[in-house]
CSV table of C-alpha atoms and ligand atoms in Angstrom, one decimal:
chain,number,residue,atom,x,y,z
A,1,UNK,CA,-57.7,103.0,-8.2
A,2,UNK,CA,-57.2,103.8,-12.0
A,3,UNK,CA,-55.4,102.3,-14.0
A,4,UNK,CA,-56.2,103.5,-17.1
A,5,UNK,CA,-53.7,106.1,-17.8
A,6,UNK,CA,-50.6,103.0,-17.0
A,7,UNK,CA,-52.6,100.8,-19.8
A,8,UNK,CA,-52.4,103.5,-21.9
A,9,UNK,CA,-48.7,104.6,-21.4
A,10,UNK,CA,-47.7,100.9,-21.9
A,11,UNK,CA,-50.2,99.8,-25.1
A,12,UNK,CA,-46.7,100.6,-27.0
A,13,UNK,CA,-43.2,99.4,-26.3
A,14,UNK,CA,-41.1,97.1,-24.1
A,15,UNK,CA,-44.0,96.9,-21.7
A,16,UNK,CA,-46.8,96.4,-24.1
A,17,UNK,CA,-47.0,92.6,-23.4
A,18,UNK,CA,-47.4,93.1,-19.8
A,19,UNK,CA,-50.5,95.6,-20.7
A,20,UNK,CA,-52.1,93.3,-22.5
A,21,UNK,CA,-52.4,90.9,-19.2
A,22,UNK,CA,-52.5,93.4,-16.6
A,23,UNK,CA,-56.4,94.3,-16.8
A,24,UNK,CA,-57.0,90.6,-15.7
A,25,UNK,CA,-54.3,90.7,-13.0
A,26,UNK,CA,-55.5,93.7,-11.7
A,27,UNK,CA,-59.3,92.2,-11.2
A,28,UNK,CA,-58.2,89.3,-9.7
A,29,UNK,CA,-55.8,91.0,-7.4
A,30,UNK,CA,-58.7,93.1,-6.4
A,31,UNK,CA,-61.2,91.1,-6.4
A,32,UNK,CA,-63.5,91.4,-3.5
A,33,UNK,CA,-64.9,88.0,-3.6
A,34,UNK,CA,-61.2,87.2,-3.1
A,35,UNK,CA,-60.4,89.4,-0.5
A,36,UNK,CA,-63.4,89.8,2.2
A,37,UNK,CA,-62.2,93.0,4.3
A,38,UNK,CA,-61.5,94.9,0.1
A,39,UNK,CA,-65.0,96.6,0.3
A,40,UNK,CA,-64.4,97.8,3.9
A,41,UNK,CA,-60.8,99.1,2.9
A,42,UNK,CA,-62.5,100.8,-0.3
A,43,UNK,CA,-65.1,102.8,1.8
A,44,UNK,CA,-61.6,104.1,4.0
A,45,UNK,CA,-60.1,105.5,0.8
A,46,UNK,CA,-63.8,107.0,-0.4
A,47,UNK,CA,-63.8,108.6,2.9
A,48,UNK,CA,-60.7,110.5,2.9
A,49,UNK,CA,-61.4,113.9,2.5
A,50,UNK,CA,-60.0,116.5,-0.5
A,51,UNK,CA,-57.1,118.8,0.8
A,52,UNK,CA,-55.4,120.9,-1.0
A,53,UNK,CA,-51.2,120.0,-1.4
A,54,UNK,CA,-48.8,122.9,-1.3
A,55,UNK,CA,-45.4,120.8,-0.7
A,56,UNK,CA,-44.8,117.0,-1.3
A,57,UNK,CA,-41.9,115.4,0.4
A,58,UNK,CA,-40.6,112.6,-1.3
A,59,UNK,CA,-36.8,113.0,-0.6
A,60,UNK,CA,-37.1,112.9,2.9
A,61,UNK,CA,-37.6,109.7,6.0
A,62,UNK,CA,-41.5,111.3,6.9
A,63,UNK,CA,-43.1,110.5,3.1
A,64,UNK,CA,-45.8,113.1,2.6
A,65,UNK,CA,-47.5,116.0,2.2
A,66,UNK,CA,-48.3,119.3,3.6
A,67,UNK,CA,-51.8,121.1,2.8
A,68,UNK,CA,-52.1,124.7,1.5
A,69,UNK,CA,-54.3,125.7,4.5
A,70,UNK,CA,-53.0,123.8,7.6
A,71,UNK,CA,-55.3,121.4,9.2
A,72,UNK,CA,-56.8,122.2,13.0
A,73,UNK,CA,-56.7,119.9,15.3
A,74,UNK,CA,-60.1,118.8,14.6
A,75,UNK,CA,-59.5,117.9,11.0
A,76,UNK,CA,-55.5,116.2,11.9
A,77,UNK,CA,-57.9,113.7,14.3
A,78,UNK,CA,-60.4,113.2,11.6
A,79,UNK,CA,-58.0,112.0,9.1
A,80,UNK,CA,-55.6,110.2,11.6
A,81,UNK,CA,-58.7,107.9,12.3
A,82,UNK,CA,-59.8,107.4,8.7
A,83,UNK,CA,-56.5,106.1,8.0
A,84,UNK,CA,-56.1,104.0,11.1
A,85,UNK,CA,-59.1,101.9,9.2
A,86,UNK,CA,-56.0,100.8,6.9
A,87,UNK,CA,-54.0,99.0,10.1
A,88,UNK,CA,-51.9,97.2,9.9
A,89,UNK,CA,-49.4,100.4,8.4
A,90,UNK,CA,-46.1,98.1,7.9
A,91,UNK,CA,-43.6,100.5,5.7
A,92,UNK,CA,-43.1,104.0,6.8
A,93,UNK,CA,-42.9,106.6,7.9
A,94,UNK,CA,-45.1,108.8,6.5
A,95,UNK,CA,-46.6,112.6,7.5
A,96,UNK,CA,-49.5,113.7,6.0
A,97,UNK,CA,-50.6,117.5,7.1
A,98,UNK,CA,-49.6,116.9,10.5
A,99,UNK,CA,-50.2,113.5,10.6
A,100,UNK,CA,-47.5,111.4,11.2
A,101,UNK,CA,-48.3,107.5,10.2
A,102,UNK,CA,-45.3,105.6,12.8
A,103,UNK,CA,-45.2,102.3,10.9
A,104,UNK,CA,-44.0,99.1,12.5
A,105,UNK,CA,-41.0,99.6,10.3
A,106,UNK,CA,-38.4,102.8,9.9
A,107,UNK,CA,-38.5,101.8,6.4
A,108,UNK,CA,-36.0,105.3,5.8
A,109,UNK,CA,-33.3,103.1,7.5
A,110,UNK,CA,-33.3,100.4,4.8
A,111,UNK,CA,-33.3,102.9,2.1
A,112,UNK,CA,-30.0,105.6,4.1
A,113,UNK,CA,-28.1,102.0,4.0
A,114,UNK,CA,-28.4,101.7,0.2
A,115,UNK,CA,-29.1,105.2,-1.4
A,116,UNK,CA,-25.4,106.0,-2.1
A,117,UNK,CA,-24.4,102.3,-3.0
A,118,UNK,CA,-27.0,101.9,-6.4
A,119,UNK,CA,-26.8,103.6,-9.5
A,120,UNK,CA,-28.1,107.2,-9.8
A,121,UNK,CA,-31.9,106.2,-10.6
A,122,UNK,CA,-32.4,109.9,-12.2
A,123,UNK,CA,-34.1,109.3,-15.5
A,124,UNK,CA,-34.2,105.1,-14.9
A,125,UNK,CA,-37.5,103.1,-14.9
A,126,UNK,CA,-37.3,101.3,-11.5
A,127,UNK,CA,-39.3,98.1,-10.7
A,128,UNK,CA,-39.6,97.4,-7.2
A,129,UNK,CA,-40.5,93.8,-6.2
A,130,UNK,CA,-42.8,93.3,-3.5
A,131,UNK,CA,-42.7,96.8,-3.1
A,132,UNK,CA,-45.1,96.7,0.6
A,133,UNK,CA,-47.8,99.9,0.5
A,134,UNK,CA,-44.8,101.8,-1.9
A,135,UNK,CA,-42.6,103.3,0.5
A,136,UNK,CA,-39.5,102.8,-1.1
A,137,UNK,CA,-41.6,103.6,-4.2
A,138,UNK,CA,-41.8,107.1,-3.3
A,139,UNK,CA,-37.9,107.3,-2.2
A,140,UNK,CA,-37.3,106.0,-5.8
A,141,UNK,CA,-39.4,108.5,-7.0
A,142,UNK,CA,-38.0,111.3,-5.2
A,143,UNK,CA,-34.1,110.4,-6.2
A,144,UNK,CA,-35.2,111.1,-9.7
A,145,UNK,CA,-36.6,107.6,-11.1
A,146,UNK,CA,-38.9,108.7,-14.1
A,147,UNK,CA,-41.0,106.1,-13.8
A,148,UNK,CA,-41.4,103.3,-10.5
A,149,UNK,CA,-43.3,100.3,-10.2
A,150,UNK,CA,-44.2,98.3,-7.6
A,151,UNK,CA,-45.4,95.1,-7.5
A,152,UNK,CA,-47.0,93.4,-4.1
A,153,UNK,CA,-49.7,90.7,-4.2
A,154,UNK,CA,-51.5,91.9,-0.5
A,155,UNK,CA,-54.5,94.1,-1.3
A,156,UNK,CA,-54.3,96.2,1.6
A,157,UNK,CA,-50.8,97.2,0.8
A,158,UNK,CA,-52.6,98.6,-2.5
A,159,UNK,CA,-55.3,100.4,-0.3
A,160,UNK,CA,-52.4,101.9,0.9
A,161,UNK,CA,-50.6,103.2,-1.4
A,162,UNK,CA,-53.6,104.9,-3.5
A,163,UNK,CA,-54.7,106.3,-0.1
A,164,UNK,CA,-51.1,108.0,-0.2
A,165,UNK,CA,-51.4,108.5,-3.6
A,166,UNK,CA,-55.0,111.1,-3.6
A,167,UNK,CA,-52.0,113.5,-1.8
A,168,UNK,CA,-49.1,113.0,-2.8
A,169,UNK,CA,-50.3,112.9,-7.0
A,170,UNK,CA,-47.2,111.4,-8.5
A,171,UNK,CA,-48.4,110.3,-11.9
A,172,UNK,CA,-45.0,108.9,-12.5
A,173,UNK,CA,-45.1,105.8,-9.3
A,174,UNK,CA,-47.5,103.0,-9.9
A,175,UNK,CA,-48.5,99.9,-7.4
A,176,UNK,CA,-49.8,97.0,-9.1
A,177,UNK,CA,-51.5,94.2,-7.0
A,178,UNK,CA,-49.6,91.2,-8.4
A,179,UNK,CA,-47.2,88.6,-7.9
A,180,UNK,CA,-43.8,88.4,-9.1
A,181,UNK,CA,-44.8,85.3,-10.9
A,182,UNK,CA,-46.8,87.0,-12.5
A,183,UNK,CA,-44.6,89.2,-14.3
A,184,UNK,CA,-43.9,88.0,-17.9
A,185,UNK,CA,-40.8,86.2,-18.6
A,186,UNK,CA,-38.0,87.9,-20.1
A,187,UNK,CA,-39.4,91.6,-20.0
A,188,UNK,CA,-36.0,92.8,-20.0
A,189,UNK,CA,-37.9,96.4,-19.6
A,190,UNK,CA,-36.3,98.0,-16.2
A,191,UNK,CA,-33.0,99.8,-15.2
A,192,UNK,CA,-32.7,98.9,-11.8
A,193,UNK,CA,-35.0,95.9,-10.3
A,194,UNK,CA,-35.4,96.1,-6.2
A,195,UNK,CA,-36.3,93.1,-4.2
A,196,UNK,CA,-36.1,93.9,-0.9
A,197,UNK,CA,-37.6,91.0,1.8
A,198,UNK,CA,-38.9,88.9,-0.5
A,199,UNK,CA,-36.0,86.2,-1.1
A,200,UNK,CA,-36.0,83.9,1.8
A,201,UNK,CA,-40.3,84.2,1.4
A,202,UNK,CA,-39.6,82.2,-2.2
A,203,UNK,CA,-39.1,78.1,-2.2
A,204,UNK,CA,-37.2,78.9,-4.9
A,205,UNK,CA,-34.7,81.4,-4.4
A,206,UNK,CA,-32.1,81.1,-7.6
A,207,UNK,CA,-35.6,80.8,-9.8
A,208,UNK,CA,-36.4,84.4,-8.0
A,209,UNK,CA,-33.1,85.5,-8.5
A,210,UNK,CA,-33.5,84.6,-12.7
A,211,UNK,CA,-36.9,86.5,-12.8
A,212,UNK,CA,-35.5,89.7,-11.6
A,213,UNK,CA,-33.0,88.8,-13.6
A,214,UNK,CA,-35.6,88.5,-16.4
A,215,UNK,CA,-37.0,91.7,-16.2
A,216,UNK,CA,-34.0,93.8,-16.4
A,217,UNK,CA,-32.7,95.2,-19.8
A,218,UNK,CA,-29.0,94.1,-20.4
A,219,UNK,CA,-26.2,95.8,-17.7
A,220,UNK,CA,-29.2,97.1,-15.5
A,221,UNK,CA,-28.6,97.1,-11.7
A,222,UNK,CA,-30.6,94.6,-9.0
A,223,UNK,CA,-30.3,95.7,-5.4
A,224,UNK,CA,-31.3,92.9,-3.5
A,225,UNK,CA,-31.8,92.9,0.4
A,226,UNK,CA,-32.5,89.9,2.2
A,227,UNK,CA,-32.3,87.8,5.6
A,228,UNK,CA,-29.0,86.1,6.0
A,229,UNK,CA,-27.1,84.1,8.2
A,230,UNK,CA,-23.1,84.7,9.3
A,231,UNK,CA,-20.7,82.1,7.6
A,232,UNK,CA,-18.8,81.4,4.6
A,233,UNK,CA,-19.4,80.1,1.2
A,234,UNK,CA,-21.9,77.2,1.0
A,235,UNK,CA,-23.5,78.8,4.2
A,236,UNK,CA,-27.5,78.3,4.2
A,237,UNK,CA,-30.2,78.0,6.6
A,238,UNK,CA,-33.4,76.2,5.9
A,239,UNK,CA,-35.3,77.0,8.7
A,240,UNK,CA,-36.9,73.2,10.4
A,241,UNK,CA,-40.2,75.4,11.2
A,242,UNK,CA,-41.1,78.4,11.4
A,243,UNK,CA,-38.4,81.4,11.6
A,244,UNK,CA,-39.3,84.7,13.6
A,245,UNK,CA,-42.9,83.0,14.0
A,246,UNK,CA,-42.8,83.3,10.2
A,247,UNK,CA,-44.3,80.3,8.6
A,248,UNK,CA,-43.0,81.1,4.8
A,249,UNK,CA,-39.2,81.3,5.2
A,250,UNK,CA,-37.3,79.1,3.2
A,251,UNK,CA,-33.7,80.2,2.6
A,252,UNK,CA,-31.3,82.0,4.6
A,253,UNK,CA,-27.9,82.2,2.8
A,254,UNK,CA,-24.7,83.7,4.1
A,255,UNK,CA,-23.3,86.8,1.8
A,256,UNK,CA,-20.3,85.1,0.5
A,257,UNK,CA,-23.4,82.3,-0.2
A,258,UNK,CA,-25.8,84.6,-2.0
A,259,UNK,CA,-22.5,86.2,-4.2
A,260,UNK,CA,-21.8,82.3,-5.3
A,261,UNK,CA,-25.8,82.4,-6.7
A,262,UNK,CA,-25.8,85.4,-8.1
A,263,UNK,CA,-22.5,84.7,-10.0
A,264,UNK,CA,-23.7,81.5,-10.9
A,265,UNK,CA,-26.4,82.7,-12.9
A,266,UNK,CA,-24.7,85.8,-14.9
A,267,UNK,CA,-24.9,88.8,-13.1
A,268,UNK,CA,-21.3,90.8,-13.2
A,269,UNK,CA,-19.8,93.2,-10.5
A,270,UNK,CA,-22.0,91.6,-7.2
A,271,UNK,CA,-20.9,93.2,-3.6
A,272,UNK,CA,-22.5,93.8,-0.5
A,273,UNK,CA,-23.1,97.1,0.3
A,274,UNK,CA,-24.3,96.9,3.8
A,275,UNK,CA,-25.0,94.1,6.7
A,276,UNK,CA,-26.2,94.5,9.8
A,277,UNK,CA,-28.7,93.1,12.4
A,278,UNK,CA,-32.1,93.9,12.3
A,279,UNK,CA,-33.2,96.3,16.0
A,280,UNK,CA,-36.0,96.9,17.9
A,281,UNK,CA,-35.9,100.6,17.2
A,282,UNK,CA,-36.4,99.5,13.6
A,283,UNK,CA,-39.1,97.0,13.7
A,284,UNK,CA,-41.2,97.4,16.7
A,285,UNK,CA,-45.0,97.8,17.4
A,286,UNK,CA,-46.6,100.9,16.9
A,287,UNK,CA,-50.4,102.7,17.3
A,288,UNK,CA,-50.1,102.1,13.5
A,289,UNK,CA,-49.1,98.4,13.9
A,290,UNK,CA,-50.6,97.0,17.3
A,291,UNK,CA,-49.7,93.2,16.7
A,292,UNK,CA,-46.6,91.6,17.9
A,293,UNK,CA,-43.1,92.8,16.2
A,294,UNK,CA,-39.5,92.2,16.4
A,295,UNK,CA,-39.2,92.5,20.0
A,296,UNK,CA,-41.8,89.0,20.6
A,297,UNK,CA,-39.8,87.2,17.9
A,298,UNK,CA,-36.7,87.0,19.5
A,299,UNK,CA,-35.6,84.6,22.4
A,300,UNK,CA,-36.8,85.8,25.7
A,301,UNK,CA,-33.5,85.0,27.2
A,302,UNK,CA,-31.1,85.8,24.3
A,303,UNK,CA,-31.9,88.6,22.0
A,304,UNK,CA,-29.2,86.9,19.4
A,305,UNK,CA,-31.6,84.0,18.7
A,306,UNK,CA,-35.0,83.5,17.3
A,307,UNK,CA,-37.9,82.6,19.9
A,308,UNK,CA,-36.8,78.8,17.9
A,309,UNK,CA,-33.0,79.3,18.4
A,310,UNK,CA,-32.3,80.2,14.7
A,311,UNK,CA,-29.7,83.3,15.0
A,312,UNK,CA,-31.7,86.5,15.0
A,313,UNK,CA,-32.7,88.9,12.4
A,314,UNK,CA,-29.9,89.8,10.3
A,315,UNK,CA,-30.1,91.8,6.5
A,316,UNK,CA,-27.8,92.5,3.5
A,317,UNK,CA,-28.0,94.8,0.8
A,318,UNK,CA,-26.5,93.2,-2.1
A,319,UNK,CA,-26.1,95.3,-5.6
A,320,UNK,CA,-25.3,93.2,-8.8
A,321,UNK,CA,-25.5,94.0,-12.5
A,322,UNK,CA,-27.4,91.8,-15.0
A,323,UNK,CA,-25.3,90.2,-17.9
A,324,UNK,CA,-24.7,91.8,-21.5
A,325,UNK,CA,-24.6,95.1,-20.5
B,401,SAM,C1,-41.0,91.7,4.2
B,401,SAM,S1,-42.0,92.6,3.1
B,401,SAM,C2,-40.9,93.7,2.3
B,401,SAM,C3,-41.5,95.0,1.9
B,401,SAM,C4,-40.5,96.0,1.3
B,401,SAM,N1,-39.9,95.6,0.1
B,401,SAM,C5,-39.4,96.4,2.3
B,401,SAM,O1,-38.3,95.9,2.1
B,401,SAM,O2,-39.7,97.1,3.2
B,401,SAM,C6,-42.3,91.4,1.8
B,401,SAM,C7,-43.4,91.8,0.8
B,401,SAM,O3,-43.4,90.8,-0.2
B,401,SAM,C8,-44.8,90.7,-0.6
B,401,SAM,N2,-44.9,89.4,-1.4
B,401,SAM,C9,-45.3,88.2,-0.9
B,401,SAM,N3,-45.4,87.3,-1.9
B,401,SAM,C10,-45.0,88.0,-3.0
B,401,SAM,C11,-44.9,87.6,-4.4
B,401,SAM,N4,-45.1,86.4,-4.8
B,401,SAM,N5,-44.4,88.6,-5.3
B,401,SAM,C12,-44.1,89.8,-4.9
B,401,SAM,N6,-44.3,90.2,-3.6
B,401,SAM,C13,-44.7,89.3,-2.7
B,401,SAM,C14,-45.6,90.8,0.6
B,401,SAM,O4,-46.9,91.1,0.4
B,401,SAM,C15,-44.8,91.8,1.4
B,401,SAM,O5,-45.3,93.1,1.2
């Protein structure tokens, strides 16, 4: 996990502020005395073992790689259980040499629903907030970003994403373990800023909406997905409890809602570029994610509610541009 040749790319420019901070974010958000399974994660990535790439496949739903001299059997079960030691796999799909990772999300689906709604990201330098292991990362990458980096506070997610990394060698796409809080203000460094599931995780939601805000340069695109609810303007649910047995879910706005915010703080040209409820067939368990999923979070006897009798699962894409462009 170096990170040496980003400090260096950075020392000058728009992003030199954030270099000078980022050695200390990048301890503590690695810090083993922080995070008690990190060493055990660190021995999976030692572990994997040195093939040779002839094709990487960014561009397509199976992320990945395929190796110059295919892998027997043998050697496809060897590395399918080294990188079962990463579980739980969340954002996918990915196929290394044979290997196909089935995430607990068909992550491809979220990105086919807003590929041909955001600007061209050809030649753009792309921030994706809470970013997962990178999936999207890679998608980014592979429509032509020049440079992509995510940003997600879980370590394993990290673990991830350099254990994807030793293959698919993309010098260009960068995961940093930190928060979006901890992003300095008013970077105003990206072209397009993603922040897809995050919203209704923040108490704040309009303060999240201002930092990604924040770090876009004048005119640059945010593509926002998020949970919302049906309704019309004014629309919001603040879940009582918990929400999908998630404990951390504070705001659930309608569209017509979330347009109203992102209006009232600047941005130009918002629309929603796709809605739909979330499935089963996109969020489910897996081998690769054995805990519960979707299918246990919805109400036994009414697959349109909540197992609390909030309405069920339901995401928009949303694409905005940030003022003074
Ligand atoms: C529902 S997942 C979404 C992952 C991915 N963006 C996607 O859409 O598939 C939410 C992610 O936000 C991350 N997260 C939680 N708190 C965060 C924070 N303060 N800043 C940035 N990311 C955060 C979590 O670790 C998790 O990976």
């Amino acid at each position: 996990m170096d990170y040496q040749p980003l400090l260096e790319r950075w020392r000058e420019g728009d992003l030199a502020r954030w270099a000078e901070v980022l050695p200390a974010q990048l301890e503590a958000g690695l810090s083993a005395a922080r995070h008690g399974d990190l060493p055990r994660w660190l021995t999976v990535l030692d572990a994997l073992p040195d093939i040779e790439v002839s094709t990487i496949h960014l561009d397509r739903a199976r992320v990945g790689a395929d190796a110059a001299h295919p892998l027997d059997t043998a050697a496809q079960d060897a590395l399918r259980s080294t990188l079962m030691g990463l579980h739980p796999w969340r954002k996918g799909p990915f196929e290394l040499f044979g290997v196909h990772i089935d995430t607990e999300w068909r992550s491809d689906w979220k990105w086919d629903r807003l590929a041909a709604d955001i600007a061209p990201l050809a030649g753009r330098r792309v921030l994706d907030v809470g970013c997962g292991n990178g999936y999207h990362c890679w998608r980014m990458r592979g429509a032509g970003a020049a440079e992509v980096i995510g940003i997600d506070p879980t370590p394993l997610f990290a673990v991830q994403f350099w254990a994807l990394q030793k293959y698919l060698q993309q010098p260009q796409v960068w995961l940093l373990p930190v928060g979006v809080e901890q992003v300095p203000e008013k970077l105003q460094a990206f072209d397009t800023v993603f922040s897809m599931g995050v919203l209704y995780h923040r108490r704040s939601p309009l303060d999240h909406l201002l930092a990604l805000r924040d770090c876009l340069r004048p005119g640059g695109e945010l593509v926002l997905e998020t949970l919302v609810i049906e309704g019309g303007p004014g629309a919001t649910l603040v879940p009582e409890g918990r929400y999908a047995r998630m404990g951390n879910v504070w705001f659930l706005p309608s569209c017509p809602t979330l347009l109203g915010w992102l209006a009232k703080l600047g941005f130009t040209d918002a629309k929603v570029v796709a809605e739909a409820a979330t499935t089963t067939d996109e969020q489910r368990a897996t081998p690769w994610m054995t805990f519960h999923s979707l299918a246990n979070f919805l109400h036994p006897d009414d697959p349109r509610l909540t197992v609390e009798g909030y309405p069920a699962p339901r995401r928009a894409v949303i694409v905005a541009n940030a003022p003074g462009g």
